[in-house]
């Protein structure tokens, strides 16, 4: 089901929303939220979609938006008649070269962090941490999956996952420098090694454009280093 016209797409999105009209997403009614989703609003702003009861709706919505390329479209101006969208950061309005998805069977792209807090030396694999990426206003919650040469590779777990009721002890390590991203290029042009690129990690809560340099590229998997939230 691809390239639906805007009206049909909006109505299909509306059908998949919980219809509680509770306003928790910041919109008075579900149909108003449906309209805003077409302009790039994050579906995770409806807390009910993150509950088990609405998992099928959440997955179906995600598929619908992905198939119709409405993941990060900032405004209707960026959708052409066939439903194609450019990759534009929601916060900054910059164009991105591609969207970065997690590696197969993983739920977020891998991020490598340089943690300067004294707590870093005691962190272990499987620990959960709270950190704020340098240059990002939002606190992030993550699980450590690898430690190498003093750097920590993580999967981002939230904040969205935190309202599903899961309780964990997060070690607050303060500001951390994100030095690398690893994932797969899901939409957009596959970059070459050595290129400076602009990309949007699909798990990014702010759908902000990041920049970096491709240091590994194999199939559609890429390792991007020199991450910067000031876009180059
Ligand atoms: S939070 Fe969900 S259920 Fe409530 S109005 Fe928004 S979309 Fe509808």
XYZ file of N, CA and C in Angstrom, residues 125-211:
261
model
N 28.712 -3.946 30.894
C 27.755 -4.340 29.854
C 26.436 -4.711 30.540
N 25.330 -4.342 29.925
C 23.958 -4.551 30.434
C 23.529 -3.526 31.488
N 24.420 -2.594 31.869
C 23.984 -1.503 32.747
C 23.078 -0.572 31.948
N 22.169 0.086 32.652
C 21.300 1.089 32.026
C 21.769 2.468 32.463
N 21.903 3.367 31.513
C 22.396 4.704 31.857
C 21.439 5.789 31.370
N 21.522 6.918 32.067
C 20.851 8.136 31.598
C 21.965 9.090 31.187
N 21.839 9.723 30.046
C 22.856 10.677 29.601
C 22.194 11.732 28.727
N 22.894 12.833 28.559
C 22.413 13.828 27.597
C 23.490 13.988 26.539
N 23.169 13.649 25.273
C 24.174 13.801 24.224
C 24.581 15.266 24.100
N 25.874 15.522 23.980
C 26.361 16.889 23.815
C 25.654 17.541 22.614
N 24.990 18.665 22.855
C 24.302 19.370 21.768
C 22.835 19.024 21.644
N 22.357 18.068 22.459
C 20.933 17.689 22.409
C 20.278 18.075 23.734
N 19.108 18.730 23.695
C 18.493 19.142 24.965
C 17.829 18.008 25.751
N 17.622 16.845 25.111
C 16.840 15.791 25.767
C 17.693 14.751 26.489
N 17.269 14.355 27.698
C 17.951 13.224 28.345
C 17.623 11.943 27.588
N 18.578 11.058 27.485
C 18.384 9.771 26.811
C 18.574 8.652 27.840
N 17.951 7.526 27.564
C 18.071 6.353 28.431
C 18.551 5.208 27.555
N 19.539 4.466 28.042
C 20.171 3.500 27.144
C 20.701 2.295 27.907
N 20.948 1.222 27.141
C 21.544 0.010 27.700
C 22.928 -0.153 27.071
N 23.926 -0.433 27.908
C 25.282 -0.637 27.385
C 25.386 -2.038 26.796
N 25.849 -2.127 25.544
C 25.945 -3.454 24.919
C 27.391 -3.856 24.613
N 28.305 -2.910 24.637
C 29.726 -3.221 24.392
C 30.573 -2.154 25.062
N 31.770 -2.548 25.517
C 32.727 -1.542 26.020
C 34.049 -1.822 25.327
N 34.619 -0.814 24.699
C 35.869 -1.039 23.978
C 36.725 0.229 24.011
N 37.979 0.084 24.416
C 38.923 1.205 24.472
C 38.347 2.411 25.213
N 37.673 2.134 26.312
C 37.147 3.220 27.149
C 35.882 3.854 26.609
N 35.363 3.322 25.498
C 34.115 3.877 24.975
C 32.968 2.863 25.130
N 31.764 3.384 25.210
C 30.600 2.551 25.497
C 29.650 2.553 24.307
N 29.322 1.359 23.830
C 28.349 1.241 22.735
C 26.996 0.935 23.364
N 25.992 1.685 22.936
C 24.672 1.551 23.593
C 23.540 1.380 22.570
N 22.433 0.878 23.087
C 21.150 0.957 22.397
C 20.304 1.971 23.160
N 19.697 2.890 22.459
C 18.821 3.854 23.129
C 17.522 3.146 23.514
N 17.069 3.385 24.763
C 15.851 2.725 25.253
C 14.700 3.706 25.450
N 14.949 4.974 25.431
C 13.836 5.891 25.696
C 14.274 7.326 25.662
N 13.438 8.294 26.090
C 12.458 8.159 27.150
C 11.147 7.454 26.789
N 10.798 7.284 25.524
C 9.465 6.745 25.237
C 9.225 5.401 25.925
N 10.241 4.537 25.956
C 10.046 3.225 26.575
C 9.735 3.330 28.067
N 10.117 4.463 28.665
C 9.939 4.573 30.110
C 8.477 4.699 30.504
N 7.624 5.166 29.589
C 6.225 5.292 29.999
C 5.448 4.012 29.741
N 6.112 2.951 29.328
C 5.425 1.681 29.179
C 5.351 0.967 30.529
N 5.916 1.585 31.564
C 5.797 1.000 32.890
C 7.020 0.210 33.300
N 7.989 0.018 32.380
C 9.203 -0.722 32.717
C 10.024 0.084 33.712
N 10.441 -0.532 34.805
C 11.230 0.220 35.788
C 12.641 -0.353 35.840
N 13.621 0.523 35.644
C 15.011 0.077 35.720
C 15.792 1.134 36.473
N 16.963 0.740 36.995
C 17.830 1.721 37.638
C 18.753 2.298 36.590
N 18.586 3.564 36.291
C 19.434 4.218 35.301
C 20.535 4.984 36.030
N 21.776 4.750 35.622
C 22.908 5.459 36.235
C 23.091 6.759 35.449
N 22.978 7.887 36.158
C 23.060 9.174 35.450
C 24.530 9.569 35.264
N 24.971 9.583 34.008
C 26.387 9.899 33.739
C 26.558 11.310 33.170
N 25.489 12.085 33.147
C 25.600 13.472 32.683
C 25.760 13.572 31.171
N 26.497 14.585 30.745
C 26.678 14.802 29.301
C 27.643 13.760 28.734
N 27.297 13.218 27.580
C 28.189 12.262 26.912
C 28.365 12.704 25.454
N 29.540 12.434 24.929
C 29.806 12.812 23.531
C 29.500 11.606 22.644
N 28.588 11.778 21.697
C 28.276 10.676 20.766
C 29.327 10.726 19.660
N 30.152 9.685 19.599
C 31.231 9.725 18.597
C 30.899 8.917 17.345
N 29.970 7.962 17.440
C 29.674 7.154 16.249
C 28.243 6.635 16.274
N 27.736 6.373 15.092
C 26.436 5.725 14.896
C 26.661 4.529 13.983
N 25.983 3.437 14.280
C 26.022 2.301 13.362
C 24.589 1.852 13.104
N 24.277 1.631 11.830
C 22.926 1.210 11.481
C 22.858 0.904 10.000
N 21.620 0.847 9.483
C 21.471 0.581 8.048
C 20.759 1.751 7.381
N 21.198 2.044 6.177
C 20.575 3.114 5.410
C 19.250 2.568 4.894
N 18.131 3.110 5.430
C 16.835 2.532 5.066
C 16.207 3.283 3.903
N 16.408 4.564 3.860
C 15.826 5.349 2.771
C 16.820 6.430 2.406
N 16.945 6.702 1.134
C 17.914 7.688 0.691
C 19.059 6.998 -0.020
N 20.084 7.790 -0.308
C 21.180 7.281 -1.125
C 22.262 6.646 -0.262
N 22.706 5.437 -0.650
C 23.792 4.773 0.073
C 25.083 5.586 -0.114
N 25.704 6.036 0.993
C 26.893 6.891 0.856
C 28.185 6.092 0.662
N 29.204 6.766 0.178
C 30.509 6.119 0.014
C 31.389 6.401 1.230
N 32.361 5.509 1.437
C 33.312 5.699 2.543
C 34.051 7.032 2.333
N 34.189 7.765 3.430
C 34.929 9.031 3.364
C 34.035 10.254 3.165
N 32.772 10.004 2.801
C 31.861 11.137 2.557
C 31.360 11.733 3.878
N 31.224 13.030 3.903
C 30.524 13.690 5.004
C 29.043 13.639 4.671
N 28.248 13.152 5.620
C 26.823 12.952 5.324
C 25.939 13.616 6.369
N 24.709 13.837 5.950
C 23.663 14.291 6.882
C 22.648 13.162 6.972
N 22.270 12.802 8.172
C 21.333 11.690 8.303
C 20.427 11.913 9.511
N 19.298 11.175 9.510
C 18.378 11.220 10.658
C 18.235 9.806 11.196
N 18.704 9.557 12.423
C 18.466 8.233 13.014
C 16.958 8.085 13.242
N 16.363 6.984 12.796
C 14.899 6.906 12.899
C 14.430 6.811 14.355
N 15.357 6.450 15.282
C 14.926 6.404 16.685
C 15.038 7.769 17.363
N 15.595 8.757 16.670
C 15.846 10.071 17.295
C 14.515 10.726 17.662
N 14.360 11.039 18.955
C 13.084 11.575 19.420
C 12.792 12.956 18.847
N 13.851 13.697 18.497
C 13.644 15.037 17.945
C 13.680 15.023 16.423
N 13.931 13.841 15.838
C 14.054 13.726 14.378
C 14.960 14.844 13.850
N 16.106 14.958 14.512
C 17.060 16.006 14.161
C 18.098 15.472 13.181
N 18.516 16.335 12.274
C 19.554 15.939 11.328
C 20.903 15.936 12.042
N 21.660 14.831 11.876
C 23.012 14.698 12.413
C 23.982 14.713 11.227
N 25.218 15.087 11.491
C 26.207 14.924 10.420
C 27.371 14.082 10.914
